[in-house]
């Protein structure tokens, strides 16, 4: 698979089969992903891979917790600014509209939206997940390094015939995750990532992108 194909075929998959993902494949992907760039090569990612019984336990605890309406954990970072301006707010609401209409859920139906959202904490059925932590002393430039690393992981997963969904949703129940993975002292959970083989029977709408002219400026002769 060439890089263009990996980039274009990667999407946030929200329906996986229960086909297990071998440890060998995950190790191969994470070994290659370690070649991701980072400022001064500090490699600020701390990854916990969870499968099998510990993942089943984590999903159970997280889903039960969210379904019974237990409050979210106190935030360690803001997922989005409280007042997001255009064009970001427009793109976000376009995404929400697309996602919930694909699921046949009305925007104002909060209960149905919550039911759909709960699938996050079941990893959309995926048999493997990783959790990406960063030291709380590090700053925005190192958080950007995490993004490069995680995208590299997701592209390599494509090369292995695997799919993924990055999930900040896990940060909302970070204490439940911590109970299972026991992160090192002083680390913040950025996100989780579900990993597995796509369940091709689950319908989805491909998300769009802004035209190049909205996000790219060529400054040339
Ligand atoms: C850092 C990050 C966190 C995300 N968190 C979630 C999440 O919690 N749940 C979810 O379903 N999708 C999540 N997504 C997926 C985005 O919604 C998705 O990438 C975006 O809508 C573009 O769609 P595509 O990846 O399918 O092209 C996240 C993506 C990123 C990069």
PDB file of N, CA, C and O in Angstrom, residues 116-194:
ATOM      1  N   UNK A 116     -25.663   6.485  21.079  1.00  0.00           N
ATOM      2  CA  UNK A 116     -24.678   6.310  20.004  1.00  0.00           C
ATOM      3  C   UNK A 116     -23.270   6.581  20.535  1.00  0.00           C
ATOM      4  O   UNK A 116     -22.324   5.863  20.222  1.00  0.00           O
ATOM      5  N   UNK A 117     -23.176   7.606  21.380  1.00  0.00           N
ATOM      6  CA  UNK A 117     -21.850   7.985  21.906  1.00  0.00           C
ATOM      7  C   UNK A 117     -21.274   6.892  22.798  1.00  0.00           C
ATOM      8  O   UNK A 117     -20.059   6.698  22.851  1.00  0.00           O
ATOM      9  N   UNK A 118     -22.159   6.152  23.483  1.00  0.00           N
ATOM     10  CA  UNK A 118     -21.693   5.104  24.408  1.00  0.00           C
ATOM     11  C   UNK A 118     -20.825   4.068  23.696  1.00  0.00           C
ATOM     12  O   UNK A 118     -19.918   3.492  24.291  1.00  0.00           O
ATOM     13  N   UNK A 119     -21.067   3.890  22.394  1.00  0.00           N
ATOM     14  CA  UNK A 119     -20.256   2.926  21.627  1.00  0.00           C
ATOM     15  C   UNK A 119     -18.767   3.270  21.713  1.00  0.00           C
ATOM     16  O   UNK A 119     -17.909   2.401  21.576  1.00  0.00           O
ATOM     17  N   UNK A 120     -18.451   4.543  21.959  1.00  0.00           N
ATOM     18  CA  UNK A 120     -17.052   4.950  22.145  1.00  0.00           C
ATOM     19  C   UNK A 120     -16.367   4.113  23.207  1.00  0.00           C
ATOM     20  O   UNK A 120     -15.226   3.694  23.048  1.00  0.00           O
ATOM     21  N   UNK A 121     -17.074   3.919  24.326  1.00  0.00           N
ATOM     22  CA  UNK A 121     -16.434   3.259  25.473  1.00  0.00           C
ATOM     23  C   UNK A 121     -16.530   1.736  25.385  1.00  0.00           C
ATOM     24  O   UNK A 121     -16.043   1.039  26.258  1.00  0.00           O
ATOM     25  N   UNK A 122     -17.134   1.269  24.294  1.00  0.00           N
ATOM     26  CA  UNK A 122     -17.054  -0.157  23.975  1.00  0.00           C
ATOM     27  C   UNK A 122     -16.026  -0.340  22.849  1.00  0.00           C
ATOM     28  O   UNK A 122     -15.942  -1.406  22.239  1.00  0.00           O
ATOM     29  N   UNK A 123     -15.270   0.719  22.569  1.00  0.00           N
ATOM     30  CA  UNK A 123     -14.288   0.723  21.463  1.00  0.00           C
ATOM     31  C   UNK A 123     -14.944   0.326  20.148  1.00  0.00           C
ATOM     32  O   UNK A 123     -14.300  -0.293  19.297  1.00  0.00           O
ATOM     33  N   UNK A 124     -16.226   0.647  19.992  1.00  0.00           N
ATOM     34  CA  UNK A 124     -16.964   0.315  18.760  1.00  0.00           C
ATOM     35  C   UNK A 124     -16.797  -1.169  18.412  1.00  0.00           C
ATOM     36  O   UNK A 124     -16.796  -1.540  17.239  1.00  0.00           O
ATOM     37  N   UNK A 125     -16.620  -1.985  19.451  1.00  0.00           N
ATOM     38  CA  UNK A 125     -16.494  -3.437  19.241  1.00  0.00           C
ATOM     39  C   UNK A 125     -15.068  -3.902  18.982  1.00  0.00           C
ATOM     40  O   UNK A 125     -14.828  -5.104  18.825  1.00  0.00           O
ATOM     41  N   UNK A 126     -14.096  -2.982  18.945  1.00  0.00           N
ATOM     42  CA  UNK A 126     -12.714  -3.375  18.604  1.00  0.00           C
ATOM     43  C   UNK A 126     -12.094  -4.240  19.698  1.00  0.00           C
ATOM     44  O   UNK A 126     -12.352  -4.027  20.882  1.00  0.00           O
ATOM     45  N   UNK A 127     -11.254  -5.200  19.291  1.00  0.00           N
ATOM     46  CA  UNK A 127     -10.619  -6.096  20.269  1.00  0.00           C
ATOM     47  C   UNK A 127      -9.305  -5.575  20.828  1.00  0.00           C
ATOM     48  O   UNK A 127      -8.662  -6.244  21.637  1.00  0.00           O
ATOM     49  N   UNK A 128      -8.880  -4.396  20.372  1.00  0.00           N
ATOM     50  CA  UNK A 128      -7.611  -3.841  20.863  1.00  0.00           C
ATOM     51  C   UNK A 128      -7.740  -2.327  20.960  1.00  0.00           C
ATOM     52  O   UNK A 128      -8.518  -1.712  20.223  1.00  0.00           O
ATOM     53  N   UNK A 129      -6.979  -1.761  21.879  1.00  0.00           N
ATOM     54  CA  UNK A 129      -6.984  -0.302  22.015  1.00  0.00           C
ATOM     55  C   UNK A 129      -5.636   0.140  22.533  1.00  0.00           C
ATOM     56  O   UNK A 129      -4.934  -0.634  23.190  1.00  0.00           O
ATOM     57  N   UNK A 130      -5.298   1.391  22.189  1.00  0.00           N
ATOM     58  CA  UNK A 130      -4.125   1.965  22.857  1.00  0.00           C
ATOM     59  C   UNK A 130      -4.545   3.269  23.509  1.00  0.00           C
ATOM     60  O   UNK A 130      -5.524   3.912  23.110  1.00  0.00           O
ATOM     61  N   UNK A 131      -3.792   3.630  24.530  1.00  0.00           N
ATOM     62  CA  UNK A 131      -4.057   4.863  25.262  1.00  0.00           C
ATOM     63  C   UNK A 131      -2.768   5.673  25.255  1.00  0.00           C
ATOM     64  O   UNK A 131      -1.702   5.135  25.556  1.00  0.00           O
ATOM     65  N   UNK A 132      -2.894   6.930  24.840  1.00  0.00           N
ATOM     66  CA  UNK A 132      -1.722   7.774  24.642  1.00  0.00           C
ATOM     67  C   UNK A 132      -1.639   8.824  25.746  1.00  0.00           C
ATOM     68  O   UNK A 132      -2.535   9.666  25.877  1.00  0.00           O
ATOM     69  N   UNK A 133      -0.606   8.755  26.530  1.00  0.00           N
ATOM     70  CA  UNK A 133      -0.384   9.667  27.657  1.00  0.00           C
ATOM     71  C   UNK A 133       0.791  10.596  27.354  1.00  0.00           C
ATOM     72  O   UNK A 133       1.705  10.231  26.605  1.00  0.00           O
ATOM     73  N   UNK A 134       0.752  11.763  27.982  1.00  0.00           N
ATOM     74  CA  UNK A 134       1.869  12.701  27.876  1.00  0.00           C
ATOM     75  C   UNK A 134       2.163  13.266  29.261  1.00  0.00           C
ATOM     76  O   UNK A 134       1.233  13.453  30.070  1.00  0.00           O
ATOM     77  N   UNK A 135       3.417  13.524  29.511  1.00  0.00           N
ATOM     78  CA  UNK A 135       3.816  14.087  30.799  1.00  0.00           C
ATOM     79  C   UNK A 135       3.183  15.464  30.975  1.00  0.00           C
ATOM     80  O   UNK A 135       3.191  16.274  30.036  1.00  0.00           O
ATOM     81  N   UNK A 136       2.654  15.730  32.160  1.00  0.00           N
ATOM     82  CA  UNK A 136       1.916  17.001  32.345  1.00  0.00           C
ATOM     83  C   UNK A 136       2.819  18.236  32.291  1.00  0.00           C
ATOM     84  O   UNK A 136       2.334  19.340  32.129  1.00  0.00           O
ATOM     85  N   UNK A 137       4.137  18.056  32.378  1.00  0.00           N
ATOM     86  CA  UNK A 137       5.043  19.213  32.303  1.00  0.00           C
ATOM     87  C   UNK A 137       5.304  19.651  30.861  1.00  0.00           C
ATOM     88  O   UNK A 137       5.905  20.700  30.641  1.00  0.00           O
ATOM     89  N   UNK A 138       4.898  18.842  29.901  1.00  0.00           N
ATOM     90  CA  UNK A 138       5.219  19.186  28.506  1.00  0.00           C
ATOM     91  C   UNK A 138       4.164  20.129  27.928  1.00  0.00           C
ATOM     92  O   UNK A 138       3.045  20.218  28.446  1.00  0.00           O
ATOM     93  N   UNK A 139       4.533  20.821  26.848  1.00  0.00           N
ATOM     94  CA  UNK A 139       3.667  21.883  26.328  1.00  0.00           C
ATOM     95  C   UNK A 139       3.075  21.593  24.962  1.00  0.00           C
ATOM     96  O   UNK A 139       3.185  20.473  24.452  1.00  0.00           O
ATOM     97  N   UNK A 140       2.436  22.632  24.333  1.00  0.00           N
ATOM     98  CA  UNK A 140       1.724  22.457  23.063  1.00  0.00           C
ATOM     99  C   UNK A 140       2.573  21.829  21.959  1.00  0.00           C
ATOM    100  O   UNK A 140       2.067  21.020  21.179  1.00  0.00           O
ATOM    101  N   UNK A 141       3.856  22.160  21.903  1.00  0.00           N
ATOM    102  CA  UNK A 141       4.679  21.603  20.820  1.00  0.00           C
ATOM    103  C   UNK A 141       4.811  20.086  20.980  1.00  0.00           C
ATOM    104  O   UNK A 141       4.818  19.341  19.997  1.00  0.00           O
ATOM    105  N   UNK A 142       4.864  19.628  22.214  1.00  0.00           N
ATOM    106  CA  UNK A 142       4.979  18.177  22.438  1.00  0.00           C
ATOM    107  C   UNK A 142       3.635  17.477  22.196  1.00  0.00           C
ATOM    108  O   UNK A 142       3.594  16.342  21.744  1.00  0.00           O
ATOM    109  N   UNK A 143       2.520  18.211  22.455  1.00  0.00           N
ATOM    110  CA  UNK A 143       1.202  17.631  22.140  1.00  0.00           C
ATOM    111  C   UNK A 143       1.091  17.463  20.618  1.00  0.00           C
ATOM    112  O   UNK A 143       0.498  16.493  20.138  1.00  0.00           O
ATOM    113  N   UNK A 144       1.680  18.401  19.876  1.00  0.00           N
ATOM    114  CA  UNK A 144       1.678  18.269  18.414  1.00  0.00           C
ATOM    115  C   UNK A 144       2.481  17.034  17.995  1.00  0.00           C
ATOM    116  O   UNK A 144       2.093  16.313  17.061  1.00  0.00           O
ATOM    117  N   UNK A 145       3.584  16.765  18.706  1.00  0.00           N
ATOM    118  CA  UNK A 145       4.362  15.548  18.416  1.00  0.00           C
ATOM    119  C   UNK A 145       3.470  14.301  18.560  1.00  0.00           C
ATOM    120  O   UNK A 145       3.576  13.354  17.779  1.00  0.00           O
ATOM    121  N   UNK A 146       2.595  14.322  19.568  1.00  0.00           N
ATOM    122  CA  UNK A 146       1.703  13.165  19.768  1.00  0.00           C
ATOM    123  C   UNK A 146       0.831  12.942  18.533  1.00  0.00           C
ATOM    124  O   UNK A 146       0.591  11.812  18.116  1.00  0.00           O
ATOM    125  N   UNK A 147       0.344  14.057  17.969  1.00  0.00           N
ATOM    126  CA  UNK A 147      -0.515  13.951  16.779  1.00  0.00           C
ATOM    127  C   UNK A 147       0.213  13.294  15.626  1.00  0.00           C
ATOM    128  O   UNK A 147      -0.339  12.430  14.937  1.00  0.00           O
ATOM    129  N   UNK A 148       1.479  13.695  15.440  1.00  0.00           N
ATOM    130  CA  UNK A 148       2.255  13.097  14.342  1.00  0.00           C
ATOM    131  C   UNK A 148       2.455  11.613  14.582  1.00  0.00           C
ATOM    132  O   UNK A 148       2.347  10.791  13.680  1.00  0.00           O
ATOM    133  N   UNK A 149       2.730  11.286  15.813  1.00  0.00           N
ATOM    134  CA  UNK A 149       2.945   9.884  16.169  1.00  0.00           C
ATOM    135  C   UNK A 149       1.660   9.058  15.928  1.00  0.00           C
ATOM    136  O   UNK A 149       1.689   8.000  15.305  1.00  0.00           O
ATOM    137  N   UNK A 150       0.548   9.594  16.408  1.00  0.00           N
ATOM    138  CA  UNK A 150      -0.703   8.820  16.321  1.00  0.00           C
ATOM    139  C   UNK A 150      -1.135   8.635  14.863  1.00  0.00           C
ATOM    140  O   UNK A 150      -1.623   7.566  14.488  1.00  0.00           O
ATOM    141  N   UNK A 151      -0.944   9.676  14.043  1.00  0.00           N
ATOM    142  CA  UNK A 151      -1.287   9.521  12.618  1.00  0.00           C
ATOM    143  C   UNK A 151      -0.370   8.472  11.981  1.00  0.00           C
ATOM    144  O   UNK A 151      -0.818   7.657  11.177  1.00  0.00           O
ATOM    145  N   UNK A 152       0.891   8.471  12.368  1.00  0.00           N
ATOM    146  CA  UNK A 152       1.811   7.457  11.823  1.00  0.00           C
ATOM    147  C   UNK A 152       1.311   6.062  12.194  1.00  0.00           C
ATOM    148  O   UNK A 152       1.278   5.152  11.361  1.00  0.00           O
ATOM    149  N   UNK A 153       0.887   5.909  13.454  1.00  0.00           N
ATOM    150  CA  UNK A 153       0.345   4.609  13.881  1.00  0.00           C
ATOM    151  C   UNK A 153      -0.857   4.233  13.009  1.00  0.00           C
ATOM    152  O   UNK A 153      -0.945   3.103  12.499  1.00  0.00           O
ATOM    153  N   UNK A 154      -1.756   5.191  12.810  1.00  0.00           N
ATOM    154  CA  UNK A 154      -2.989   4.871  12.061  1.00  0.00           C
ATOM    155  C   UNK A 154      -2.689   4.502  10.604  1.00  0.00           C
ATOM    156  O   UNK A 154      -3.344   3.633  10.034  1.00  0.00           O
ATOM    157  N   UNK A 155      -1.693   5.149  10.003  1.00  0.00           N
ATOM    158  CA  UNK A 155      -1.335   4.822   8.613  1.00  0.00           C
ATOM    159  C   UNK A 155      -0.682   3.447   8.533  1.00  0.00           C
ATOM    160  O   UNK A 155      -0.968   2.659   7.632  1.00  0.00           O
ATOM    161  N   UNK A 156       0.169   3.152   9.488  1.00  0.00           N
ATOM    162  CA  UNK A 156       0.809   1.828   9.505  1.00  0.00           C
ATOM    163  C   UNK A 156      -0.238   0.731   9.724  1.00  0.00           C
ATOM    164  O   UNK A 156      -0.149  -0.356   9.152  1.00  0.00           O
ATOM    165  N   UNK A 157      -1.237   1.040  10.545  1.00  0.00           N
ATOM    166  CA  UNK A 157      -2.314   0.053  10.751  1.00  0.00           C
ATOM    167  C   UNK A 157      -3.004  -0.246   9.430  1.00  0.00           C
ATOM    168  O   UNK A 157      -3.341  -1.390   9.135  1.00  0.00           O
ATOM    169  N   UNK A 158      -3.201   0.793   8.597  1.00  0.00           N
ATOM    170  CA  UNK A 158      -3.811   0.571   7.280  1.00  0.00           C
ATOM    171  C   UNK A 158      -2.960  -0.411   6.469  1.00  0.00           C
ATOM    172  O   UNK A 158      -3.469  -1.286   5.781  1.00  0.00           O
ATOM    173  N   UNK A 159      -1.625  -0.228   6.544  1.00  0.00           N
ATOM    174  CA  UNK A 159      -0.723  -1.100   5.777  1.00  0.00           C
ATOM    175  C   UNK A 159      -0.848  -2.557   6.235  1.00  0.00           C
ATOM    176  O   UNK A 159      -0.523  -3.479   5.492  1.00  0.00           O
ATOM    177  N   UNK A 160      -1.339  -2.745   7.462  1.00  0.00           N
ATOM    178  CA  UNK A 160      -1.519  -4.098   8.002  1.00  0.00           C
ATOM    179  C   UNK A 160      -2.951  -4.588   7.789  1.00  0.00           C
ATOM    180  O   UNK A 160      -3.353  -5.615   8.330  1.00  0.00           O
ATOM    181  N   UNK A 161      -3.762  -3.800   7.061  1.00  0.00           N
ATOM    182  CA  UNK A 161      -5.155  -4.189   6.829  1.00  0.00           C
ATOM    183  C   UNK A 161      -6.057  -3.894   8.010  1.00  0.00           C
ATOM    184  O   UNK A 161      -7.186  -4.396   8.094  1.00  0.00           O
ATOM    185  N   UNK A 162      -5.540  -3.071   8.943  1.00  0.00           N
ATOM    186  CA  UNK A 162      -6.309  -2.753  10.155  1.00  0.00           C
ATOM    187  C   UNK A 162      -6.887  -1.346  10.093  1.00  0.00           C
ATOM    188  O   UNK A 162      -6.406  -0.493   9.342  1.00  0.00           O
ATOM    189  N   UNK A 163      -7.906  -1.126  10.911  1.00  0.00           N
ATOM    190  CA  UNK A 163      -8.518   0.193  11.000  1.00  0.00           C
ATOM    191  C   UNK A 163      -8.442   0.695  12.433  1.00  0.00           C
ATOM    192  O   UNK A 163      -8.099  -0.057  13.352  1.00  0.00           O
ATOM    193  N   UNK A 164      -8.827   1.963  12.589  1.00  0.00           N
ATOM    194  CA  UNK A 164      -8.670   2.579  13.906  1.00  0.00           C
ATOM    195  C   UNK A 164      -9.666   3.710  14.079  1.00  0.00           C
ATOM    196  O   UNK A 164     -10.248   4.191  13.099  1.00  0.00           O
ATOM    197  N   UNK A 165      -9.840   4.122  15.330  1.00  0.00           N
ATOM    198  CA  UNK A 165     -10.584   5.355  15.613  1.00  0.00           C
ATOM    199  C   UNK A 165      -9.903   6.044  16.795  1.00  0.00           C
ATOM    200  O   UNK A 165      -9.879   5.495  17.902  1.00  0.00           O
ATOM    201  N   UNK A 166      -9.331   7.227  16.553  1.00  0.00           N
ATOM    202  CA  UNK A 166      -8.766   7.974  17.685  1.00  0.00           C
ATOM    203  C   UNK A 166      -9.912   8.519  18.515  1.00  0.00           C
ATOM    204  O   UNK A 166     -10.941   8.918  17.961  1.00  0.00           O
ATOM    205  N   UNK A 167      -9.784   8.525  19.852  1.00  0.00           N
ATOM    206  CA  UNK A 167     -10.930   8.891  20.692  1.00  0.00           C
ATOM    207  C   UNK A 167     -10.529   9.729  21.898  1.00  0.00           C
ATOM    208  O   UNK A 167     -10.016   9.195  22.880  1.00  0.00           O
ATOM    209  N   UNK A 168     -10.862  11.018  21.810  1.00  0.00           N
ATOM    210  CA  UNK A 168     -10.687  11.854  23.004  1.00  0.00           C
ATOM    211  C   UNK A 168     -11.744  11.496  24.041  1.00  0.00           C
ATOM    212  O   UNK A 168     -11.602  11.850  25.217  1.00  0.00           O
ATOM    213  N   UNK A 169     -12.803  10.818  23.613  1.00  0.00           N
ATOM    214  CA  UNK A 169     -13.882  10.436  24.535  1.00  0.00           C
ATOM    215  C   UNK A 169     -13.328   9.720  25.771  1.00  0.00           C
ATOM    216  O   UNK A 169     -13.877   9.837  26.868  1.00  0.00           O
ATOM    217  N   UNK A 170     -12.212   9.007  25.580  1.00  0.00           N
ATOM    218  CA  UNK A 170     -11.645   8.284  26.720  1.00  0.00           C
ATOM    219  C   UNK A 170     -11.140   9.229  27.810  1.00  0.00           C
ATOM    220  O   UNK A 170     -11.060   8.846  28.981  1.00  0.00           O
ATOM    221  N   UNK A 171     -10.802  10.471  27.419  1.00  0.00           N
ATOM    222  CA  UNK A 171     -10.297  11.402  28.435  1.00  0.00           C
ATOM    223  C   UNK A 171     -11.403  11.804  29.410  1.00  0.00           C
ATOM    224  O   UNK A 171     -11.131  12.274  30.507  1.00  0.00           O
ATOM    225  N   UNK A 172     -12.666  11.604  28.994  1.00  0.00           N
ATOM    226  CA  UNK A 172     -13.786  11.943  29.876  1.00  0.00           C
ATOM    227  C   UNK A 172     -13.930  10.948  31.032  1.00  0.00           C
ATOM    228  O   UNK A 172     -14.563  11.245  32.030  1.00  0.00           O
ATOM    229  N   UNK A 173     -13.348   9.758  30.845  1.00  0.00           N
ATOM    230  CA  UNK A 173     -13.409   8.728  31.895  1.00  0.00           C
ATOM    231  C   UNK A 173     -11.982   8.291  32.236  1.00  0.00           C
ATOM    232  O   UNK A 173     -11.701   7.119  32.450  1.00  0.00           O
ATOM    233  N   UNK A 174     -11.084   9.275  32.284  1.00  0.00           N
ATOM    234  CA  UNK A 174      -9.651   8.970  32.420  1.00  0.00           C
ATOM    235  C   UNK A 174      -9.330   8.181  33.684  1.00  0.00           C
ATOM    236  O   UNK A 174      -8.389   7.389  33.707  1.00  0.00           O
ATOM    237  N   UNK A 175     -10.134   8.368  34.758  1.00  0.00           N
ATOM    238  CA  UNK A 175      -9.816   7.642  35.995  1.00  0.00           C
ATOM    239  C   UNK A 175     -10.100   6.155  35.838  1.00  0.00           C
ATOM    240  O   UNK A 175      -9.394   5.311  36.389  1.00  0.00           O
ATOM    241  N   UNK A 176     -11.138   5.839  35.082  1.00  0.00           N
ATOM    242  CA  UNK A 176     -11.463   4.429  34.822  1.00  0.00           C
ATOM    243  C   UNK A 176     -10.336   3.795  33.994  1.00  0.00           C
ATOM    244  O   UNK A 176      -9.917   2.663  34.250  1.00  0.00           O
ATOM    245  N   UNK A 177      -9.819   4.550  33.017  1.00  0.00           N
ATOM    246  CA  UNK A 177      -8.703   4.038  32.213  1.00  0.00           C
ATOM    247  C   UNK A 177      -7.487   3.834  33.121  1.00  0.00           C
ATOM    248  O   UNK A 177      -6.821   2.793  33.076  1.00  0.00           O
ATOM    249  N   UNK A 178      -7.229   4.828  33.973  1.00  0.00           N
ATOM    250  CA  UNK A 178      -6.058   4.744  34.854  1.00  0.00           C
ATOM    251  C   UNK A 178      -6.139   3.530  35.781  1.00  0.00           C
ATOM    252  O   UNK A 178      -5.125   2.885  36.067  1.00  0.00           O
ATOM    253  N   UNK A 179      -7.376   3.191  36.234  1.00  0.00           N
ATOM    254  CA  UNK A 179      -7.533   2.023  37.112  1.00  0.00           C
ATOM    255  C   UNK A 179      -7.032   0.761  36.421  1.00  0.00           C
ATOM    256  O   UNK A 179      -6.546  -0.159  37.061  1.00  0.00           O
ATOM    257  N   UNK A 180      -7.191   0.710  35.096  1.00  0.00           N
ATOM    258  CA  UNK A 180      -6.820  -0.499  34.360  1.00  0.00           C
ATOM    259  C   UNK A 180      -5.368  -0.456  33.879  1.00  0.00           C
ATOM    260  O   UNK A 180      -4.663  -1.463  33.946  1.00  0.00           O
ATOM    261  N   UNK A 181      -4.894   0.715  33.408  1.00  0.00           N
ATOM    262  CA  UNK A 181      -3.532   0.726  32.825  1.00  0.00           C
ATOM    263  C   UNK A 181      -2.446   1.161  33.816  1.00  0.00           C
ATOM    264  O   UNK A 181      -1.268   0.985  33.532  1.00  0.00           O
ATOM    265  N   UNK A 182      -2.840   1.755  34.949  1.00  0.00           N
ATOM    266  CA  UNK A 182      -1.871   2.273  35.935  1.00  0.00           C
ATOM    267  C   UNK A 182      -0.764   3.093  35.278  1.00  0.00           C
ATOM    268  O   UNK A 182       0.407   2.681  35.270  1.00  0.00           O
ATOM    269  N   UNK A 183      -1.104   4.271  34.736  1.00  0.00           N
ATOM    270  CA  UNK A 183      -0.080   5.082  34.065  1.00  0.00           C
ATOM    271  C   UNK A 183       0.966   5.572  35.065  1.00  0.00           C
ATOM    272  O   UNK A 183       0.683   5.666  36.262  1.00  0.00           O
ATOM    273  N   UNK A 184       2.143   5.886  34.541  1.00  0.00           N
ATOM    274  CA  UNK A 184       3.202   6.410  35.410  1.00  0.00           C
ATOM    275  C   UNK A 184       2.756   7.744  35.994  1.00  0.00           C
ATOM    276  O   UNK A 184       1.939   8.462  35.397  1.00  0.00           O
ATOM    277  N   UNK A 185       3.283   8.058  37.138  1.00  0.00           N
ATOM    278  CA  UNK A 185       2.997   9.300  37.853  1.00  0.00           C
ATOM    279  C   UNK A 185       3.170  10.517  36.934  1.00  0.00           C
ATOM    280  O   UNK A 185       4.122  10.574  36.156  1.00  0.00           O
ATOM    281  N   UNK A 186       2.249  11.458  37.025  1.00  0.00           N
ATOM    282  CA  UNK A 186       2.434  12.723  36.315  1.00  0.00           C
ATOM    283  C   UNK A 186       2.044  12.712  34.849  1.00  0.00           C
ATOM    284  O   UNK A 186       2.364  13.651  34.119  1.00  0.00           O
ATOM    285  N   UNK A 187       1.366  11.668  34.388  1.00  0.00           N
ATOM    286  CA  UNK A 187       0.977  11.625  32.971  1.00  0.00           C
ATOM    287  C   UNK A 187      -0.496  11.972  32.788  1.00  0.00           C
ATOM    288  O   UNK A 187      -1.336  11.625  33.624  1.00  0.00           O
ATOM    289  N   UNK A 188      -0.785  12.652  31.676  1.00  0.00           N
ATOM    290  CA  UNK A 188      -2.162  13.018  31.319  1.00  0.00           C
ATOM    291  C   UNK A 188      -2.594  12.137  30.151  1.00  0.00           C
ATOM    292  O   UNK A 188      -1.832  11.959  29.196  1.00  0.00           O
ATOM    293  N   UNK A 189      -3.824  11.639  30.218  1.00  0.00           N
ATOM    294  CA  UNK A 189      -4.344  10.867  29.081  1.00  0.00           C
ATOM    295  C   UNK A 189      -4.805  11.838  27.997  1.00  0.00           C
ATOM    296  O   UNK A 189      -5.704  12.645  28.221  1.00  0.00           O
ATOM    297  N   UNK A 190      -4.166  11.780  26.813  1.00  0.00           N
ATOM    298  CA  UNK A 190      -4.632  12.586  25.681  1.00  0.00           C
ATOM    299  C   UNK A 190      -5.832  11.899  25.042  1.00  0.00           C
ATOM    300  O   UNK A 190      -6.929  12.436  25.003  1.00  0.00           O
ATOM    301  N   UNK A 191      -5.635  10.666  24.566  1.00  0.00           N
ATOM    302  CA  UNK A 191      -6.756   9.986  23.907  1.00  0.00           C
ATOM    303  C   UNK A 191      -6.537   8.484  23.911  1.00  0.00           C
ATOM    304  O   UNK A 191      -5.446   8.002  24.207  1.00  0.00           O
ATOM    305  N   UNK A 192      -7.602   7.792  23.557  1.00  0.00           N
ATOM    306  CA  UNK A 192      -7.523   6.362  23.306  1.00  0.00           C
ATOM    307  C   UNK A 192      -7.582   6.152  21.804  1.00  0.00           C
ATOM    308  O   UNK A 192      -7.805   7.106  21.038  1.00  0.00           O
ATOM    309  N   UNK A 193      -7.339   4.948  21.373  1.00  0.00           N
ATOM    310  CA  UNK A 193      -7.515   4.613  19.957  1.00  0.00           C
ATOM    311  C   UNK A 193      -7.989   3.169  19.847  1.00  0.00           C
ATOM    312  O   UNK A 193      -7.307   2.249  20.324  1.00  0.00           O
ATOM    313  N   UNK A 194      -9.185   2.985  19.260  1.00  0.00           N
ATOM    314  CA  UNK A 194      -9.673   1.627  19.025  1.00  0.00           C
ATOM    315  C   UNK A 194      -8.973   1.075  17.791  1.00  0.00           C
ATOM    316  O   UNK A 194      -8.773   1.796  16.813  1.00  0.00           O
TER     317      UNK A 194
END
